[in-house]
XYZ file of C-alpha atoms in Angstrom:
764
model
C -19.599 -28.693 1.262
C -17.480 -25.972 3.179
C -20.091 -27.073 5.747
C -18.827 -29.698 8.421
C -16.171 -27.764 10.111
C -16.853 -25.103 12.887
C -13.284 -24.156 14.043
C -13.016 -24.307 17.654
C -11.523 -21.242 20.033
C -8.539 -23.025 21.608
C -8.760 -23.751 25.062
C -6.801 -22.529 28.094
C -4.371 -25.332 28.547
C -5.247 -27.898 31.708
C -2.771 -26.806 34.810
C -2.189 -30.326 36.778
C -2.127 -29.218 39.871
C -0.604 -32.472 41.214
C 2.981 -31.398 39.156
C 3.163 -28.366 41.435
C 2.866 -29.751 44.793
C 6.090 -28.433 45.929
C 3.972 -25.411 45.429
C 1.164 -24.067 47.872
C -2.416 -24.328 46.657
C -2.394 -20.394 46.781
C 0.360 -19.676 43.900
C -1.018 -22.914 41.617
C -4.566 -20.855 41.670
C -2.405 -17.959 40.649
C -1.317 -20.007 37.916
C -4.690 -21.373 37.027
C -5.812 -17.652 36.821
C -3.148 -16.022 34.359
C -3.474 -18.965 31.649
C -6.863 -18.496 31.660
C -6.903 -15.074 31.690
C -4.037 -14.712 28.658
C -6.415 -17.542 27.150
C -9.369 -15.365 26.939
C -7.508 -12.197 25.927
C -6.148 -14.400 22.909
C -9.616 -15.498 22.046
C -11.453 -12.164 21.031
C -11.834 -9.960 18.228
C -9.304 -7.310 18.081
C -9.497 -3.552 18.581
C -7.683 -1.141 17.000
C -6.827 2.415 16.497
C -4.153 4.827 15.150
C -6.047 8.484 16.026
C -8.486 9.863 13.930
C -5.803 11.758 11.881
C -2.134 11.457 11.192
C -0.127 14.205 9.233
C 2.876 13.904 7.537
C 5.984 16.170 6.193
C 6.425 16.021 2.540
C 9.789 14.527 2.083
C 10.662 13.665 5.316
C 11.283 9.813 6.745
C 7.900 8.829 9.051
C 8.173 7.520 12.141
C 6.386 3.863 11.655
C 2.803 4.555 12.531
C 1.605 1.365 14.782
C -1.775 0.286 15.526
C -3.193 0.467 19.141
C -4.867 -3.056 19.590
C -6.462 -3.882 22.499
C -8.147 -6.831 21.894
C -7.146 -10.082 20.276
C -3.518 -10.655 18.276
C -3.464 -10.136 14.681
C -2.126 -12.750 13.480
C 0.724 -11.921 10.398
C -1.185 -12.965 7.674
C -2.319 -10.190 4.819
C -6.018 -10.212 4.323
C -7.038 -11.662 0.939
C -3.961 -12.781 0.199
C -4.358 -15.048 -2.636
C -2.325 -18.337 -3.572
C -1.958 -21.503 -5.468
C -2.290 -24.295 -2.848
C -2.475 -27.431 -5.169
C -2.629 -27.217 -8.479
C -3.360 -29.560 -11.841
C -0.068 -30.864 -12.312
C 0.620 -31.539 -8.303
C -2.535 -33.077 -7.549
C -3.996 -34.275 -11.182
C -7.313 -32.997 -10.562
C -9.839 -32.415 -13.420
C -12.317 -30.150 -12.837
C -12.426 -30.105 -8.746
C -15.802 -28.909 -7.928
C -16.083 -29.528 -3.937
C -13.827 -28.678 -1.038
C -13.452 -29.759 2.573
C -11.076 -29.199 6.038
C -10.723 -31.319 8.966
C -9.419 -30.064 12.257
C -6.227 -31.440 11.282
C -6.166 -29.453 7.754
C -6.108 -31.615 6.127
C -8.169 -30.952 2.804
C -10.612 -33.461 1.083
C -11.402 -32.622 -2.803
C -14.073 -33.941 -4.817
C -12.411 -34.522 -8.196
C -15.412 -34.573 -10.442
C -14.150 -35.134 -13.960
C -11.807 -37.655 -12.622
C -14.350 -39.311 -10.608
C -12.119 -39.725 -7.463
C -12.096 -38.253 -3.634
C -9.021 -36.936 -2.672
C -7.360 -35.661 0.108
C -4.303 -33.326 0.424
C -2.205 -34.160 3.591
C -0.754 -30.993 5.440
C 2.475 -31.819 4.118
C 1.503 -31.380 0.288
C 0.959 -34.500 -0.726
C -2.198 -35.833 -2.295
C -3.605 -39.355 -2.099
C -6.395 -40.782 -3.807
C -9.514 -41.990 -1.405
C -12.106 -43.549 -3.316
C -13.100 -43.703 -6.610
C -15.609 -46.698 -6.819
C -18.129 -46.201 -8.775
C -18.509 -42.760 -8.403
C -20.258 -40.893 -11.231
C -19.019 -37.038 -11.386
C -19.168 -37.013 -7.662
C -20.003 -32.905 -6.768
C -20.255 -32.363 -3.244
C -18.368 -32.872 -0.390
C -18.301 -33.117 3.605
C -16.112 -33.734 6.672
C -17.601 -34.490 9.417
C -15.729 -34.406 12.962
C -15.317 -37.717 13.438
C -13.637 -37.751 10.154
C -16.318 -39.408 8.014
C -16.303 -37.927 4.981
C -19.318 -37.335 2.797
C -20.283 -37.291 -0.540
C -22.759 -36.020 -2.873
C -22.545 -38.558 -6.092
C -24.108 -36.818 -8.229
C -25.189 -38.094 -11.610
C -25.323 -41.749 -9.574
C -28.307 -39.813 -7.677
C -27.264 -41.076 -4.129
C -25.091 -39.971 -1.041
C -22.286 -42.194 0.239
C -19.593 -42.369 3.016
C -16.530 -42.753 3.505
C -15.646 -44.029 7.160
C -12.008 -43.278 8.082
C -11.053 -46.834 7.873
C -11.559 -46.188 3.991
C -14.508 -48.500 4.028
C -17.217 -46.889 1.416
C -21.163 -46.797 2.261
C -24.535 -45.521 0.259
C -26.375 -44.107 3.169
C -29.529 -42.754 0.667
C -30.359 -42.286 -2.529
C -31.964 -45.586 -5.340
C -29.270 -44.975 -7.487
C -31.749 -43.712 -9.864
C -33.556 -39.954 -10.025
C -36.161 -39.199 -7.998
C -37.877 -36.933 -5.324
C -39.055 -39.552 -2.774
C -38.808 -39.519 0.844
C -38.164 -42.688 3.066
C -37.035 -44.116 6.489
C -34.605 -46.343 4.740
C -32.333 -43.931 2.989
C -31.510 -46.772 0.170
C -35.179 -46.562 -1.220
C -35.248 -42.382 -1.038
C -34.538 -41.307 -4.327
C -32.323 -37.347 -5.366
C -32.175 -36.097 -8.650
C -29.052 -34.512 -9.628
C -27.417 -33.854 -5.650
C -24.615 -31.662 -6.077
C -23.877 -30.949 -2.458
C -23.615 -31.863 1.146
C -23.301 -29.993 4.591
C -22.904 -32.073 7.830
C -24.383 -30.563 11.212
C -22.564 -30.956 14.631
C -25.751 -33.473 15.435
C -25.328 -35.997 12.219
C -27.842 -34.590 10.222
C -26.149 -34.197 6.787
C -27.764 -32.010 4.531
C -28.229 -32.163 0.659
C -29.149 -29.632 -2.240
C -31.039 -31.761 -4.502
C -30.243 -29.789 -7.197
C -32.487 -31.059 -10.212
C -35.377 -31.130 -7.731
C -35.080 -27.701 -6.530
C -35.135 -29.182 -3.154
C -33.228 -29.256 0.114
C -33.078 -32.693 1.391
C -32.318 -34.219 4.893
C -30.756 -37.463 6.582
C -31.263 -37.906 9.759
C -28.216 -39.789 12.041
C -30.654 -43.210 11.392
C -30.707 -42.587 8.006
C -34.221 -40.944 7.497
C -34.259 -38.978 4.542
C -36.891 -36.101 4.369
C -37.746 -32.686 2.539
C -36.628 -29.805 4.802
C -37.501 -27.265 2.243
C -38.710 -27.131 -1.289
C -41.769 -27.744 -3.321
C -40.231 -28.884 -5.925
C -40.844 -26.307 -8.454
C -38.090 -23.372 -9.358
C -38.754 -19.831 -7.769
C -37.778 -17.775 -4.782
C -40.534 -18.131 -2.693
C -39.933 -17.546 0.842
C -42.406 -19.004 3.605
C -42.269 -20.167 7.069
C -43.678 -23.586 5.938
C -40.130 -24.439 4.479
C -42.429 -27.400 2.227
C -43.764 -24.374 0.452
C -41.099 -22.118 -0.014
C -39.366 -22.517 -3.405
C -35.662 -22.626 -4.962
C -33.863 -22.632 -8.404
C -31.132 -25.132 -8.381
C -29.759 -24.658 -5.045
C -26.042 -25.574 -4.830
C -23.932 -24.826 -1.691
C -24.956 -25.640 2.093
C -23.384 -25.022 5.459
C -24.517 -25.212 9.178
C -23.799 -22.823 11.776
C -23.343 -24.032 15.244
C -27.622 -23.224 15.757
C -28.683 -25.526 13.221
C -29.243 -23.126 10.108
C -28.675 -24.283 7.355
C -27.761 -21.526 4.695
C -28.129 -22.256 0.858
C -26.161 -21.044 -2.381
C -29.352 -20.243 -4.165
C -27.368 -19.963 -7.588
C -30.439 -19.281 -10.528
C -31.817 -16.841 -7.684
C -29.009 -14.966 -6.941
C -29.350 -15.449 -2.842
C -28.424 -16.697 0.056
C -30.992 -18.456 1.810
C -31.579 -19.303 4.975
C -33.808 -22.064 6.919
C -33.844 -22.749 10.039
C -34.152 -25.412 12.390
C -37.676 -25.807 12.147
C -37.882 -25.310 8.663
C -38.268 -21.350 7.549
C -37.087 -20.287 4.766
C -36.144 -16.465 4.387
C -34.136 -14.439 2.216
C -30.386 -14.176 3.832
C -28.535 -11.666 0.869
C -29.099 -10.958 -2.470
C -31.853 -8.899 -4.354
C -32.324 -11.330 -6.489
C -30.999 -9.527 -9.827
C -28.161 -11.296 -11.101
C -25.272 -8.139 -10.563
C -22.265 -7.315 -8.544
C -22.866 -4.699 -5.790
C -21.394 -4.923 -2.064
C -23.404 -3.439 0.638
C -25.425 -4.675 3.340
C -26.610 -8.068 2.944
C -30.420 -7.779 1.216
C -29.441 -5.529 -0.958
C -26.246 -6.657 -2.096
C -26.282 -8.578 -5.546
C -25.194 -11.518 -6.169
C -24.662 -13.606 -9.674
C -24.939 -17.680 -9.623
C -23.090 -18.022 -6.154
C -22.743 -21.857 -5.518
C -20.222 -22.392 -2.794
C -20.517 -21.565 0.414
C -19.103 -21.971 4.277
C -19.526 -19.991 7.922
C -16.521 -19.799 10.217
C -16.758 -19.825 14.289
C -18.198 -16.565 14.652
C -20.601 -16.847 12.274
C -18.892 -14.819 9.016
C -20.269 -16.604 5.564
C -18.130 -17.651 2.413
C -19.118 -17.152 -1.013
C -17.880 -18.270 -4.069
C -19.444 -15.979 -6.497
C -19.405 -17.861 -10.029
C -21.120 -15.457 -12.833
C -18.405 -12.770 -11.264
C -15.602 -14.374 -10.760
C -15.252 -13.522 -7.215
C -15.044 -14.837 -3.435
C -17.211 -12.667 -1.479
C -18.282 -12.366 2.359
C -20.707 -11.908 4.474
C -19.112 -10.697 7.830
C -21.472 -11.341 11.018
C -22.934 -8.055 10.919
C -24.548 -8.640 7.489
C -22.185 -6.122 5.530
C -21.077 -8.038 2.423
C -17.620 -7.192 0.667
C -15.538 -8.590 -1.517
C -12.436 -11.062 -0.537
C -10.357 -11.829 -3.421
C -11.108 -11.573 -7.173
C -11.045 -8.716 -9.967
C -13.986 -9.980 -11.487
C -12.232 -11.576 -14.474
C -11.300 -14.602 -15.466
C -7.567 -16.032 -14.522
C -5.387 -17.364 -12.868
C -3.127 -14.824 -11.075
C -2.643 -14.664 -7.588
C -1.472 -11.462 -5.716
C -1.104 -11.023 -2.051
C -4.039 -7.982 -3.079
C -6.671 -9.923 -3.108
C -8.604 -7.591 -5.022
C -6.327 -8.124 -7.883
C -6.010 -11.611 -7.946
C -8.253 -13.776 -10.558
C -10.205 -17.145 -10.549
C -11.703 -19.092 -13.373
C -15.426 -20.765 -12.361
C -14.890 -20.786 -8.338
C -17.015 -23.201 -7.173
C -16.916 -23.972 -4.036
C -15.149 -22.794 -0.670
C -14.362 -24.405 2.588
C -12.319 -22.434 5.834
C -10.061 -24.116 8.646
C -9.266 -23.224 12.172
C -6.114 -21.071 11.105
C -8.219 -18.215 9.104
C -6.940 -20.132 5.366
C -9.803 -20.729 2.699
C -9.644 -22.984 0.859
C -11.401 -22.343 -3.066
C -11.847 -25.303 -5.347
C -10.856 -23.140 -8.466
C -13.046 -25.536 -11.473
C -11.752 -24.553 -14.696
C -8.169 -23.799 -13.513
C -8.303 -26.968 -12.127
C -6.287 -26.219 -8.976
C -7.099 -25.419 -4.916
C -6.597 -21.960 -4.180
C -6.010 -20.701 -1.006
C -7.158 -17.261 0.576
C -6.373 -15.505 3.779
C -9.209 -14.714 5.625
C -7.193 -13.139 9.022
C -4.759 -10.143 9.263
C -4.941 -6.461 8.097
C -6.853 -4.865 4.807
C -6.730 -0.909 3.811
C -9.449 0.639 2.053
C -8.363 2.409 -0.407
C -5.365 -0.359 -1.391
C -3.445 3.001 -2.900
C -1.734 5.365 -0.590
C -0.454 8.658 -0.946
C 3.314 8.058 -3.043
C 6.130 7.463 -1.129
C 4.040 5.936 1.932
C 3.450 2.485 2.433
C 1.020 -0.108 4.797
C 2.294 -3.577 5.607
C -0.660 -5.606 5.529
C 1.041 -8.735 8.125
C 1.285 -5.803 10.693
C -1.103 -2.991 9.952
C 2.201 -0.245 10.020
C 2.345 2.492 7.693
C 5.909 3.726 6.863
C 8.278 5.572 4.182
C 8.971 9.308 3.238
C 5.556 10.857 1.534
C 6.581 12.572 -1.729
C 3.254 15.136 -2.485
C 0.894 17.111 -1.219
C -2.433 15.306 -0.108
C -4.504 17.571 1.828
C -6.560 15.263 3.699
C -7.720 11.506 2.600
C -9.541 9.152 5.084
C -8.134 5.355 4.397
C -9.967 2.378 6.178
C -7.696 -0.259 8.075
C -9.633 -3.392 9.001
C -7.968 -5.957 11.416
C -9.152 -9.742 11.439
C -8.337 -12.773 13.620
C -9.893 -16.298 14.115
C -12.785 -14.038 16.905
C -13.532 -11.454 14.852
C -12.738 -8.053 13.074
C -11.893 -4.099 13.737
C -12.186 -1.162 11.699
C -10.778 2.188 11.693
C -10.660 4.912 10.000
C -7.343 7.549 9.628
C -7.403 10.627 7.564
C -3.596 11.156 6.448
C -2.325 15.044 5.308
C 0.978 15.700 4.156
C 2.218 19.001 3.428
C 5.822 20.999 3.218
C 4.879 22.670 6.660
C 2.908 21.868 9.737
C -0.268 22.335 7.773
C -2.884 24.861 8.921
C -4.261 26.686 11.053
C -8.063 27.731 12.317
C -9.023 31.168 12.365
C -11.664 32.661 15.060
C -13.943 35.259 14.793
C -14.532 38.166 17.633
C -18.508 36.933 17.090
C -18.917 33.682 18.165
C -16.587 31.076 16.816
C -16.017 28.382 19.454
C -14.421 24.790 19.765
C -15.455 22.749 22.887
C -14.114 19.706 23.839
C -16.245 17.492 26.040
C -14.892 17.852 29.804
C -13.352 14.332 31.267
C -11.199 13.392 34.153
C -8.080 13.169 31.995
C -7.987 16.494 31.119
C -7.666 17.502 34.532
C -4.511 16.039 36.275
C -2.395 16.977 38.847
C -0.004 19.327 37.008
C -0.460 20.128 33.456
C 1.277 21.792 30.254
C -0.211 23.611 27.352
C 1.682 24.635 24.440
C -0.004 26.419 21.747
C 0.799 28.640 18.807
C -1.065 31.694 18.321
C -1.412 35.240 15.776
C -3.407 37.726 16.655
C -5.128 39.335 14.131
C -6.828 42.566 16.016
C -5.173 44.736 18.488
C -4.856 43.314 21.492
C -4.943 46.837 23.495
C -8.348 46.927 22.391
C -9.999 44.400 24.673
C -10.197 43.804 28.634
C -8.790 40.185 28.106
C -9.168 37.187 26.312
C -8.713 33.960 26.604
C -7.555 31.536 23.657
C -7.310 28.215 25.938
C -9.177 27.537 28.889
C -10.638 24.267 31.039
C -13.279 25.519 33.159
C -14.041 24.082 36.442
C -17.795 23.827 37.730
C -18.275 28.057 39.020
C -19.759 30.925 37.171
C -16.530 33.226 38.252
C -12.961 32.169 38.482
C -13.764 29.813 36.561
C -10.452 28.594 35.022
C -9.086 25.011 36.016
C -6.274 26.140 33.519
C -6.204 28.732 30.735
C -3.523 30.791 28.212
C -5.118 34.271 27.123
C -4.178 37.353 27.164
C -4.567 41.103 29.705
C -5.762 43.815 29.021
C -2.222 45.391 28.375
C -1.419 43.086 25.682
C 0.760 40.366 27.898
C 0.529 36.887 27.576
C -0.791 35.652 30.549
C -1.747 31.600 32.510
C -4.570 31.359 34.887
C -5.615 28.943 37.385
C -8.227 29.072 40.066
C -8.638 27.424 42.754
C -11.800 26.121 42.331
C -13.775 28.318 45.333
C -15.459 30.970 42.609
C -14.335 33.674 45.107
C -12.754 36.494 44.590
C -8.724 36.144 45.426
C -8.858 32.464 44.351
C -6.928 32.731 41.342
C -3.243 33.505 40.289
C -1.993 34.686 37.044
C 1.279 34.435 35.435
C 2.128 37.486 33.052
C 4.721 37.714 30.301
C 6.389 40.737 29.985
C 6.254 40.860 26.157
C 3.861 42.457 24.169
C 2.251 40.980 21.784
C 2.199 42.098 18.060
C -0.878 41.341 15.202
C 0.120 38.983 12.620
C 2.850 37.466 14.443
C 2.970 33.956 15.263
C 4.174 33.145 19.194
C 4.669 29.681 20.855
C 3.097 30.543 24.011
C 3.085 27.601 26.859
C 1.751 27.191 30.392
C 2.844 24.995 33.220
C 0.097 24.375 36.254
C 0.573 22.519 39.394
C -0.317 23.024 42.821
C 2.842 24.467 43.749
C 3.362 27.137 40.999
C 2.230 28.302 37.596
C 4.473 30.003 34.665
C 4.029 31.525 31.397
C 6.395 30.796 28.605
C 6.379 33.239 25.152
C 8.521 31.438 21.923
C 10.379 29.271 24.909
C 12.218 31.864 26.898
C 10.311 31.921 30.932
C 7.838 34.947 31.173
C 7.192 35.006 34.595
C 6.874 31.975 37.409
C 4.547 32.727 40.349
C 3.808 30.588 43.855
C 0.362 28.863 43.145
C -0.766 27.112 46.523
C -3.241 24.828 45.118
C -4.214 22.249 42.434
C -5.979 22.370 39.972
C -9.451 22.716 40.196
C -11.975 19.977 38.708
C -14.932 20.656 37.269
C -17.735 19.230 34.309
C -17.397 21.970 31.732
C -15.798 21.661 28.245
C -12.123 22.266 27.290
C -12.483 25.201 25.171
C -10.910 27.099 21.888
C -12.028 30.548 20.802
C -13.608 30.931 24.482
C -13.872 34.990 24.646
C -14.716 37.050 21.666
C -11.021 38.153 20.371
C -9.735 37.212 16.405
C -6.330 34.664 16.294
C -5.370 32.476 14.111
C -4.092 28.834 16.519
C -2.210 25.883 15.555
C -0.496 22.845 17.526
C -2.075 23.002 20.426
C -0.355 20.295 23.246
C -1.733 19.386 26.610
C 0.420 17.153 28.462
C -0.037 15.645 31.934
C 3.700 16.206 33.135
C 5.889 19.284 33.583
C 7.054 20.413 30.246
C 9.232 23.660 31.395
C 13.062 22.052 30.625
C 11.485 21.000 26.984
C 9.841 23.754 25.646
C 12.448 25.132 23.901
C 12.996 21.627 21.644
C 8.643 21.402 21.667
C 8.554 24.968 19.637
C 11.089 23.621 17.528
C 9.783 20.165 16.475
C 6.586 18.510 15.622
C 5.505 16.855 18.902
C 5.027 12.627 18.659
C 1.371 11.637 18.763
C 2.510 8.916 20.498
C 4.172 10.285 23.576
C 2.742 9.120 26.496
C 2.505 11.991 28.269
C 0.264 13.634 25.852
C -3.374 14.130 27.409
C -4.881 15.788 23.662
C -2.792 17.150 20.483
C -4.407 19.169 17.873
C -2.298 19.906 15.020
C -5.445 21.095 12.995
C -4.689 19.949 9.243
C -8.292 18.419 8.862
C -9.503 21.567 6.485
C -8.038 22.402 3.553
C -6.806 26.661 3.463
C -9.131 28.703 1.894
C -11.408 25.902 0.843
C -15.119 25.471 2.107
C -14.213 22.508 4.598
C -18.004 22.264 5.177
C -17.452 18.967 6.599
C -14.938 19.543 8.497
C -17.004 19.802 12.034
C -14.236 18.253 14.124
C -11.328 19.100 15.361
C -8.915 15.515 16.001
C -7.393 15.023 18.413
C -4.289 13.034 17.651
C -2.742 11.730 20.978
C -5.008 8.816 20.765
C -7.629 9.627 23.538
C -9.898 10.828 21.326
C -10.541 14.366 23.268
C -11.784 15.644 19.695
C -13.320 18.979 19.747
C -17.025 20.116 18.280
C -16.238 23.109 16.095
C -19.483 25.541 16.490
C -20.134 28.712 15.129
C -17.703 28.795 12.112
C -18.800 30.311 8.800
C -17.426 27.435 6.746
C -19.215 24.888 8.161
C -22.129 25.999 5.650
C -19.584 26.745 2.967
C -19.630 29.612 2.483
C -16.176 30.826 3.235
C -13.291 29.293 4.733
C -11.610 29.746 8.654
C -8.809 27.393 7.685
C -5.748 29.275 6.743
C -2.650 28.489 5.603
C 0.035 28.159 8.893
C 3.570 29.785 9.848
C 3.415 28.372 12.957
C 7.111 26.340 13.456
C 7.936 27.548 10.370
C 10.957 29.531 12.206
C 13.887 30.745 10.394
C 17.413 29.513 11.799
C 19.752 32.906 12.942
C 23.995 31.954 12.046
C 26.669 33.624 13.528
C 27.271 36.784 10.932
C 30.548 37.196 8.493
C 32.388 39.956 7.565
C 32.354 41.508 10.911
C 34.049 45.546 10.813
C 33.887 48.519 13.352
C 30.577 49.811 11.487
C 29.059 46.421 10.353
C 28.418 42.781 9.883
C 26.739 40.354 7.758
C 24.192 38.707 9.256
C 23.265 35.306 8.423
C 20.193 32.703 8.278
C 18.990 29.205 7.319
C 15.377 28.997 5.865
C 12.792 27.100 8.159
C 13.052 23.513 8.169
C 9.006 23.647 7.397
C 7.127 25.353 4.978
C 8.149 26.953 2.326
C 8.758 30.894 2.299
C 9.785 34.011 -0.220
C 10.898 36.942 2.067
C 12.475 37.567 5.709
C 12.020 40.170 8.517
C 15.065 41.480 10.370
C 15.352 42.977 13.773
C 19.244 44.432 15.249
C 19.284 45.854 18.327
C 22.126 47.161 20.909
C 19.782 45.476 24.013
C 19.225 41.185 24.253
C 15.058 42.012 24.517
C 15.206 43.997 21.566
C 13.764 47.349 23.195
C 15.968 49.612 21.530
C 16.259 48.629 17.337
C 18.731 50.180 15.182
C 17.413 52.517 13.371
C 16.357 51.173 9.432
C 16.435 47.385 10.950
C 13.257 47.133 12.804
C 11.513 44.210 11.030
C 13.289 45.582 8.014
C 12.326 43.174 4.933
C 14.871 40.819 3.365
C 14.780 38.586 0.235
C 17.805 35.904 0.412
C 19.580 34.256 3.755
C 22.268 37.069 4.231
C 21.933 40.652 4.908
C 24.161 43.734 5.113
C 24.259 45.566 8.734
C 25.665 49.387 8.488
C 26.330 52.628 10.217
C 26.738 50.471 13.658
C 29.011 51.633 16.756
C 32.539 50.289 17.161
C 33.538 48.172 19.822
C 29.567 47.255 20.834
C 27.837 44.524 21.167
C 24.631 43.537 19.048
C 21.791 41.506 18.304
C 20.169 40.027 16.013
C 16.736 38.007 14.852
C 14.823 36.753 12.165
C 10.999 36.023 10.973
C 9.724 34.256 7.860
C 7.054 35.345 5.462
C 4.809 34.610 2.340
C 3.673 37.164 0.259
C 0.273 35.730 0.002
C 0.273 35.939 3.864
C -0.354 38.760 5.746
C 1.565 37.757 9.095
C 5.384 36.809 10.021
C 6.451 33.731 11.634
C 7.722 33.393 15.294
C 11.219 34.776 16.251
C 14.419 32.772 15.640
C 17.094 32.400 17.952
C 19.037 35.474 18.586
C 22.696 35.830 17.941
C 24.905 37.898 19.639
C 28.075 39.233 18.026
C 30.348 42.849 18.602
C 31.646 45.603 15.734
C 35.222 46.146 16.176
C 37.250 48.978 17.433
């Protein structure tokens, strides 16, 4: 009953070295190794990941998110997809009770009320193999040689059908009884309902009427493997003292363990090769609960089979479900809603069955179900991808054949976790991914001036030969009040001058990039300093480029300064830290690259980075928490690059749930300045576009006589404006002027970074 097959890993093709005699032995050997390695690469479970967190911008079509698979290939099927394999009208089935599959993929059916054994060929044709003197055949199994074994239930006997079509009774007198005998035809059974065949040729029988599991050796000797004949649920190391209650389906694993669907005990029992009986799964109480195997519940389990890697599949008749116990002992539902019906769906959780009585699996990840009261054979895929929960945010879709997320998200989502599992014939891989959706690049993390810090454990990948660090910063206190502060630092192993690389502020309030040689001696570091002084409550895009030749600092996409370094980036075992020095600020969109991004920094300022960029070392978008929420469960800063350099949040008040350190961010929420209109001798009308990201309700305009904005026009220094135009008056004729914008939001005490600068000239 689905217990005779053990799908084999495909063997490497044997290379006939003689056919390559024109090649030398070395090249033949290399070819052989390549083929062998290729086969081994195919013969392994998948190992998938997406990165822990994915942020999508609302109403923007996302770049398809494809799983990274470092293991075996996942077939292009849909896990749990359920379809009709052969129906009553096509195959003339009437109450099919048992099913099995041979190594060629042919399906065999015990068609109980037709008193027939039928075969469904791979081409879909159905033939009748046997009807002679059968009386309600209830169980079927096919061995590795193609011999069919049948539990001829109401004749109280076991018969076999050889590949040549000959029919033979191998055990049972034809009358009900419970006697063992070395001569099979003299032994007796009472309503045997299921058979399974081990690789050694032993046949196991679920002798339901006797509450026993019987064994028929290859020589025909019939013995009792387990069960004392009385109904019950007793486990015992001596199998003959154990008890079952109408045992039904059987399957055998490669080690010779027999698994029993003990239907009225609502359990799955296990019988070792020595006869010891134990409870493998189920509490013994009828019900439905997916959990670890001994905490799960079943309701009249009847059919059972096992695959090549130890996953067990069960038809849970009372629940109208097909269930699975994976090789880690976790019970799940593969297909079925729990209601009776005959609905097929690519989503197994929507399919329905009507008394699924037995199950068998082939070599290609197809599970066949004898759907008894639907008088049909159904097929369920056990390879491909699955996602839970199955309903994604509106506008997003998940391709269950490829594991790819795609679409255009329509609604905000603060952060929902999805569990994706990939299945192939050699195992499964599960990963979690949290999806957040917003109109802007999400949230920022607020650091206090006491002890907030995020630490990323040291790893060699964090200190390559060249590093570009980019981050958005918003100062919450006067920067001149401190001697200096570091916002991001990767430290080396020294006590002093320990910056492998860092971004911070000097005592004058200017952004700096610092790099140390690793000697720990005074004078062993270089500093690149920007000329622009930082202001409070304003977002800045700060970047540093570190290499053995030079060190550069950029602010809002513009080069602040570049100095010679003269030494490589120093290594060390200390963490990469955010909030290392005590200074209040907001941080957002931290990116660390292993290349020089000098030519791309302005573009990086205006765009969300691609998490799959091969040059990314780490990427933190700070979109895990909910702005204003307690966020007490968010203790990890997730690396979106897939390199898993996740950070640990330490000492944040919000981790106790008292207040929020996650706030709405205006990083990257940048207006776009446009050429003015209506130019006159004393003014013009400035124009701009609203930011690509985010939703804002006002703007700030600066108008200056100089390009560096050190001579602002009176009345136009940080002037608040609503709308996207502003009349600028009172200017000198025939003179150059410059203007830029920043965005703001009423509920936030902050401003975005400055827009691009527009140059214009008044008329003479």
